[in-house]
Coordinates of C-alpha atoms in Angstrom, one line a residue:
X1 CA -5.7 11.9 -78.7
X2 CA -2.3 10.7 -78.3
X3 CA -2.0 6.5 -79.2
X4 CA -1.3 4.2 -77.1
X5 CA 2.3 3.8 -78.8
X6 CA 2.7 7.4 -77.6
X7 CA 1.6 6.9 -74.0
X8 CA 3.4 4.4 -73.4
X9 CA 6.2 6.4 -73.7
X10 CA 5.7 9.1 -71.3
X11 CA 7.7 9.3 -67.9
X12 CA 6.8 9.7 -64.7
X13 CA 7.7 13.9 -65.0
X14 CA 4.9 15.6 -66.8
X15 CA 5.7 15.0 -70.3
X16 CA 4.8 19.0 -70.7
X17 CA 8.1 19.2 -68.6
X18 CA 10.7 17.5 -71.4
X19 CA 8.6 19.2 -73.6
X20 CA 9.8 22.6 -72.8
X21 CA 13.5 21.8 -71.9
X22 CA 13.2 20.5 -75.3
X23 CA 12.0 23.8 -77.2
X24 CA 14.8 25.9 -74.7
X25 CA 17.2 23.7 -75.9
X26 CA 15.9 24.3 -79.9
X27 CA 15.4 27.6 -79.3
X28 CA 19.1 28.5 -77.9
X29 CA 21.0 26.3 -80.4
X30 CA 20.6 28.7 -83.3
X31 CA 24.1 30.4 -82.7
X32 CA 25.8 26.8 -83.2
X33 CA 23.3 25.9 -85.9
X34 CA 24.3 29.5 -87.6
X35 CA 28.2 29.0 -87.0
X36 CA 28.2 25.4 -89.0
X37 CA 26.6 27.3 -91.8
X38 CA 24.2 24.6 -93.4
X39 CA 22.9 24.8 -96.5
X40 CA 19.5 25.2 -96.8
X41 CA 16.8 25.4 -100.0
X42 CA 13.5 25.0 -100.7
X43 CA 11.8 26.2 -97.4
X44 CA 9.0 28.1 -99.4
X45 CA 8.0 24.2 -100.3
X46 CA 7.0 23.3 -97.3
X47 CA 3.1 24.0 -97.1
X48 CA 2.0 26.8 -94.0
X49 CA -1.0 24.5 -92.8
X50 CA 1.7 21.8 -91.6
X51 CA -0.4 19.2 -93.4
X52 CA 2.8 17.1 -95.5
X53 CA 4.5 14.1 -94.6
X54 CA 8.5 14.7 -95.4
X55 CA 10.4 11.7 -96.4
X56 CA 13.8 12.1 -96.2
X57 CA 17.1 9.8 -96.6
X58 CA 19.5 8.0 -93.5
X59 CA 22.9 9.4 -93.3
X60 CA 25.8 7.7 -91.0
X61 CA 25.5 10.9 -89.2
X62 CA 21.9 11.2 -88.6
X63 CA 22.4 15.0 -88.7
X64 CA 19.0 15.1 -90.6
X65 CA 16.8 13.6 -87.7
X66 CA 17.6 16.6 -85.7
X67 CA 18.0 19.3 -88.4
X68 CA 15.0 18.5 -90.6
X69 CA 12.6 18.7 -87.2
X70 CA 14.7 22.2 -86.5
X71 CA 14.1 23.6 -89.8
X72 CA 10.7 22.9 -90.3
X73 CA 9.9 24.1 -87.0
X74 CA 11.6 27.4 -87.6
X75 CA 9.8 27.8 -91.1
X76 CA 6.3 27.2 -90.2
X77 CA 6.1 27.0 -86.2
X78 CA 4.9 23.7 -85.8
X79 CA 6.7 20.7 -84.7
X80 CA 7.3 18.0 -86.8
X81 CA 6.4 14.2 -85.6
X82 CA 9.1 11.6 -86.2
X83 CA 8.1 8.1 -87.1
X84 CA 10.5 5.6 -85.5
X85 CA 11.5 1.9 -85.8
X86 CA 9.4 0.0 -83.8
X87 CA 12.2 -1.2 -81.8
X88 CA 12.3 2.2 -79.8
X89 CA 9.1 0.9 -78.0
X90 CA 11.5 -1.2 -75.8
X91 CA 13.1 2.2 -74.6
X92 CA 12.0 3.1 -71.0
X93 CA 13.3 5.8 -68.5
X94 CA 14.5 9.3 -69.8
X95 CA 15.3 8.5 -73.4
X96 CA 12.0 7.3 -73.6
X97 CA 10.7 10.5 -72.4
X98 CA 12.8 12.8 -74.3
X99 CA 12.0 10.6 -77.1
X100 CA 8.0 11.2 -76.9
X101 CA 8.6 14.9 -75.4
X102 CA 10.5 15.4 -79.1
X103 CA 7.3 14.3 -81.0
X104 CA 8.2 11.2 -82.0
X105 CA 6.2 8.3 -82.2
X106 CA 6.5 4.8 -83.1
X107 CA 6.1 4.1 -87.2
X108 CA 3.0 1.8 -87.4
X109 CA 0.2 2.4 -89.8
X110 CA -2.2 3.1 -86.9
X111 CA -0.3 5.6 -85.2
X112 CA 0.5 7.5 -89.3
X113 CA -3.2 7.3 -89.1
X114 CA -3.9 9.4 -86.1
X115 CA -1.5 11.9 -87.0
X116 CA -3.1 12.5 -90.5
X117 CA -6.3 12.8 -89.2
X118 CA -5.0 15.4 -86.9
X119 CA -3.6 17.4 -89.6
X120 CA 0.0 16.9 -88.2
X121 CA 3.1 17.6 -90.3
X122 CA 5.6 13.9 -90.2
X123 CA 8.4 12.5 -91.1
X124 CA 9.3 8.9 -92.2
X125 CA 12.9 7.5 -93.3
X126 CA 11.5 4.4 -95.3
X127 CA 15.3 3.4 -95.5
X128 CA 15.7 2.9 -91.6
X129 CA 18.1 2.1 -90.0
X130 CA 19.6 -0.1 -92.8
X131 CA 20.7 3.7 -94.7
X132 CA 22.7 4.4 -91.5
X133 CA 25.4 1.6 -91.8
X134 CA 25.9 2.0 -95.5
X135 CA 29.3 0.9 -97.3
X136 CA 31.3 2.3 -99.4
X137 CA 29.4 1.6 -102.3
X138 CA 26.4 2.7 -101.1
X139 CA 26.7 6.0 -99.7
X140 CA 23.7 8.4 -100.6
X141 CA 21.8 5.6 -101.8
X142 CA 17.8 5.2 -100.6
X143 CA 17.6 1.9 -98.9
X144 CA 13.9 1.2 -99.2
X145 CA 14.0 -2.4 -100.1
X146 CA 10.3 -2.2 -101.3
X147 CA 8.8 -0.4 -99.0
X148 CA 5.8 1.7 -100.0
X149 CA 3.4 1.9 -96.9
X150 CA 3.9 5.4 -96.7
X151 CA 2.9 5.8 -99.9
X152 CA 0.0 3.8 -99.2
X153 CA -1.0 6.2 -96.1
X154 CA -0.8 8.9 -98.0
X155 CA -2.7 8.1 -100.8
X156 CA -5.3 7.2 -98.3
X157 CA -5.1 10.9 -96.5
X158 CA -4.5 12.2 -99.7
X159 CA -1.7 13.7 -97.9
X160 CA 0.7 15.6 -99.6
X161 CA 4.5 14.6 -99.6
X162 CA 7.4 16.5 -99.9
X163 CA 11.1 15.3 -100.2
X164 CA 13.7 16.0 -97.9
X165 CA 17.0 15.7 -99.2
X166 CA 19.9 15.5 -97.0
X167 CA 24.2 15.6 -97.8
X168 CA 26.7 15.9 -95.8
X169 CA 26.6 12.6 -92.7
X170 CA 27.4 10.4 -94.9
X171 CA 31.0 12.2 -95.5
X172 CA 31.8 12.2 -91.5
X173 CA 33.2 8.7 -91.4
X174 CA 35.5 7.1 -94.7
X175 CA 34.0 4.2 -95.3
X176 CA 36.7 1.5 -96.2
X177 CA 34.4 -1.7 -96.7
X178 CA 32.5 -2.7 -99.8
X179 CA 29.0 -4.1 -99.5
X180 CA 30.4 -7.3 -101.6
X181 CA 33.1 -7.8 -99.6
X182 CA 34.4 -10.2 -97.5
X183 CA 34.3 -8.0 -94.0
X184 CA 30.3 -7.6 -95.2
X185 CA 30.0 -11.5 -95.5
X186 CA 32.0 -12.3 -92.2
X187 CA 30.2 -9.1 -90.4
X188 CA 26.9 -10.5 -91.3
X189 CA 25.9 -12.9 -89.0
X190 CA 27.2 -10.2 -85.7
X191 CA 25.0 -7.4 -86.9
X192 CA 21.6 -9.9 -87.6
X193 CA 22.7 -10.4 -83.5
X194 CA 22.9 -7.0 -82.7
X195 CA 20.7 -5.7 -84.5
X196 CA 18.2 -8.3 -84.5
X197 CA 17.6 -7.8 -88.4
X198 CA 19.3 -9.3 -91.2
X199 CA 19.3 -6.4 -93.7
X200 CA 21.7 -4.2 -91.4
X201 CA 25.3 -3.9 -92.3
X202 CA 28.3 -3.0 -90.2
X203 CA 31.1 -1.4 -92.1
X204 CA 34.5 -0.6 -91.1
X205 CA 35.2 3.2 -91.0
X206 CA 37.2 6.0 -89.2
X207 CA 36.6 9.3 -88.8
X208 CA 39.3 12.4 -88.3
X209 CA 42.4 10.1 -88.1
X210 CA 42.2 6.1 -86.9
X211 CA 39.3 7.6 -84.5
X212 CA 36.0 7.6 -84.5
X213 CA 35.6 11.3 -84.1
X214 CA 33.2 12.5 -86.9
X215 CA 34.9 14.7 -89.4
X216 CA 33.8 18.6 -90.3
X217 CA 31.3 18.4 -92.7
X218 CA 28.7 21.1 -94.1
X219 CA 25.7 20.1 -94.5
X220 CA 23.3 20.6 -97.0
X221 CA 19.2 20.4 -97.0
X222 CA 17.1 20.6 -99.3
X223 CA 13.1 20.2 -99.7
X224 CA 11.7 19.2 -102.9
X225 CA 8.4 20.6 -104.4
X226 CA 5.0 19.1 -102.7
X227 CA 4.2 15.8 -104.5
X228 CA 0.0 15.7 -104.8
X229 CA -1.4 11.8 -104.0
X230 CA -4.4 12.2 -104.2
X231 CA -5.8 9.1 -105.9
X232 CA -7.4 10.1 -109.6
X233 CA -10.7 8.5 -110.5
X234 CA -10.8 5.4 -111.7
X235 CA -6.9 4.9 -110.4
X236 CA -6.3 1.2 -109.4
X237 CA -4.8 1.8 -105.2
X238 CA -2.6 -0.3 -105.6
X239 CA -1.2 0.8 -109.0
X240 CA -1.3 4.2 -108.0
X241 CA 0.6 3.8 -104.6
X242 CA 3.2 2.5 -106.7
X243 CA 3.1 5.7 -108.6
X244 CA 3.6 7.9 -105.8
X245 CA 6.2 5.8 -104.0
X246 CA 8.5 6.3 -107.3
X247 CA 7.6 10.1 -107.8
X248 CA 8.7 10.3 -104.5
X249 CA 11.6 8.5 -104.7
X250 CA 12.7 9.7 -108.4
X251 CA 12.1 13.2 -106.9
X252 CA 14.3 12.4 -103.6
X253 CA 16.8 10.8 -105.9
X254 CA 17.3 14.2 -108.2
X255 CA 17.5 16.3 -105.1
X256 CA 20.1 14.1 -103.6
X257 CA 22.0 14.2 -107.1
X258 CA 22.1 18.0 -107.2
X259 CA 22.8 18.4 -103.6
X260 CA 25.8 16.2 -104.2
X261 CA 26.7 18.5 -107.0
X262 CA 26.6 21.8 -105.1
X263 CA 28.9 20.0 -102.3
X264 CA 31.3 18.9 -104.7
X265 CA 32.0 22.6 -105.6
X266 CA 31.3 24.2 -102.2
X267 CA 34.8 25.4 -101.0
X268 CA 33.2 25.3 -97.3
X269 CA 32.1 22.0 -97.3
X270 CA 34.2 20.5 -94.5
X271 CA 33.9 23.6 -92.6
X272 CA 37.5 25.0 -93.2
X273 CA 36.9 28.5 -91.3
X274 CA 39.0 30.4 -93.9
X275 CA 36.7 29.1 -96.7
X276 CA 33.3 30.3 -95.2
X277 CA 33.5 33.6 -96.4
X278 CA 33.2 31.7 -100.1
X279 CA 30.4 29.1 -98.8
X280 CA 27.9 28.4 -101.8
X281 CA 24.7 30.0 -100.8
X282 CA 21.1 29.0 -101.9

């Protein structure tokens, strides 16, 4: 039974309709997927049953909120659910319906709920949207800011979670602000405004050139091993969602590290056409 944050949602046109325009569209794409090339490890990780919650990182790109759902979907044949910000409740017409038509349901703990008692694979970003407008310092960093719910649903599902590591968005803009600086401090009080949060920064960057045309860049996924949270007896909860929350993020961390690595000596990793023929490979 779909929850109320998810019927909300739905348009006037059956949502069945977006639904399949959605899966065309997924389903014709693989020719420009293919020609970009990405990288892509560790699909054996991701369980057959579709029972896992994937936790992944923000990039200025947001490549990984439509590749991850992509991937996994071609793996295993299921679709993957999203969990959004909360603010994309307030979206109405055909956004809104392309937006539930995808999967993807508002992030509170009571919708999680319904999906892990469905069995239903999901995917959180417990950075938000605060990982998408990173500085320069802070590229590839996990933004979590103590969040651990979750881990906390997950240990309650005894849901397994598997990383998904993502590089590559946040090399499509240079970044030419610090987030110490004074364009963070001046910027500050515009982006609490816009964004209506106070944890969201707005760096300066460009992309190809003084525009703001992304720039080429390969990207590179990868899922980490299954990460088991089921609670052992005698565990304290609370101690033990702690546990999981920094397995997951230690594990997230590593994969991010190596993926980072692999880039650095990929010869195709801002899509220079001559260089594919010498593209690292899995």
């Amino acid at each position: 039974m779909p929850s109320a944050h998810y019927t909300r949602l739905m348009p006037l046109i059956e949502l069945s309709t977006y639904q399949r325009w959605i899966e065309t569209v997924a389903d014709r794409i693989d020719p420009l997927v293919s020609a970009t090339k990405p990288y892509l490890d560790g699909l054996d990780n991701l369980p057959d049953d579709g029972r896992f919650l994937l936790v992944g990182n923000h990039t200025q790109a947001g490549t990984e909120a439509l590749l991850i759902p992509y991937v996994v979907r071609r793996q295993i044949g299921i679709r993957v659910r999203p969990l959004a910000d909360r603010r994309f409740g307030n979206v109405k017409g055909v956004p809104a319906a392309l937006f539930a038509a995808a999967g993807a349901v508002i992030g509170t703990p009571e919708t999680a709920r319904e999906l892990m008692t469905a069995g239903e694979p999901i995917l959180v970003f417990p950075g938000g949207g605060r990982e998408i407008g990173k500085a320069r310092d802070q590229l590839y960093t996990l933004m979590w800011q103590g969040r651990n719910g979750f881990a906390r649903l997950a240990v309650e599902h005894d849901y397994p979670i598997v990383p998904a590591a993502l590089v590559g968005g946040d090399d499509a803009y240079h970044v030419l602000t610090t987030s110490d600086g004074r364009w963070a401090r001046w910027s500050k009080p515009l982006a609490a405004r816009l964004t209506g949060t106070t944890d969201m920064g707005m760096p300066l960057m460009r992309g190809i050139g003084p525009t703001m045309i992304p720039r080429p860049q390969r990207t590179y996924l990868r899922f980490g091993a299954p990460i088991d949270t089921t609670r052992p007896k005698g565990a304290v909860a609370e101690k033990w969602t702690a546990t999981v929350r920094e397995k997951v993020k230690v594990a997230l961390e590593g994969e991010l590290a190596a993926l980072l690595e692999i880039r650095e000596g990929d010869p195709y990793r801002q899509l220079a056409p001559w260089a594919r023929c010498a593209a690292v490979s899995p």
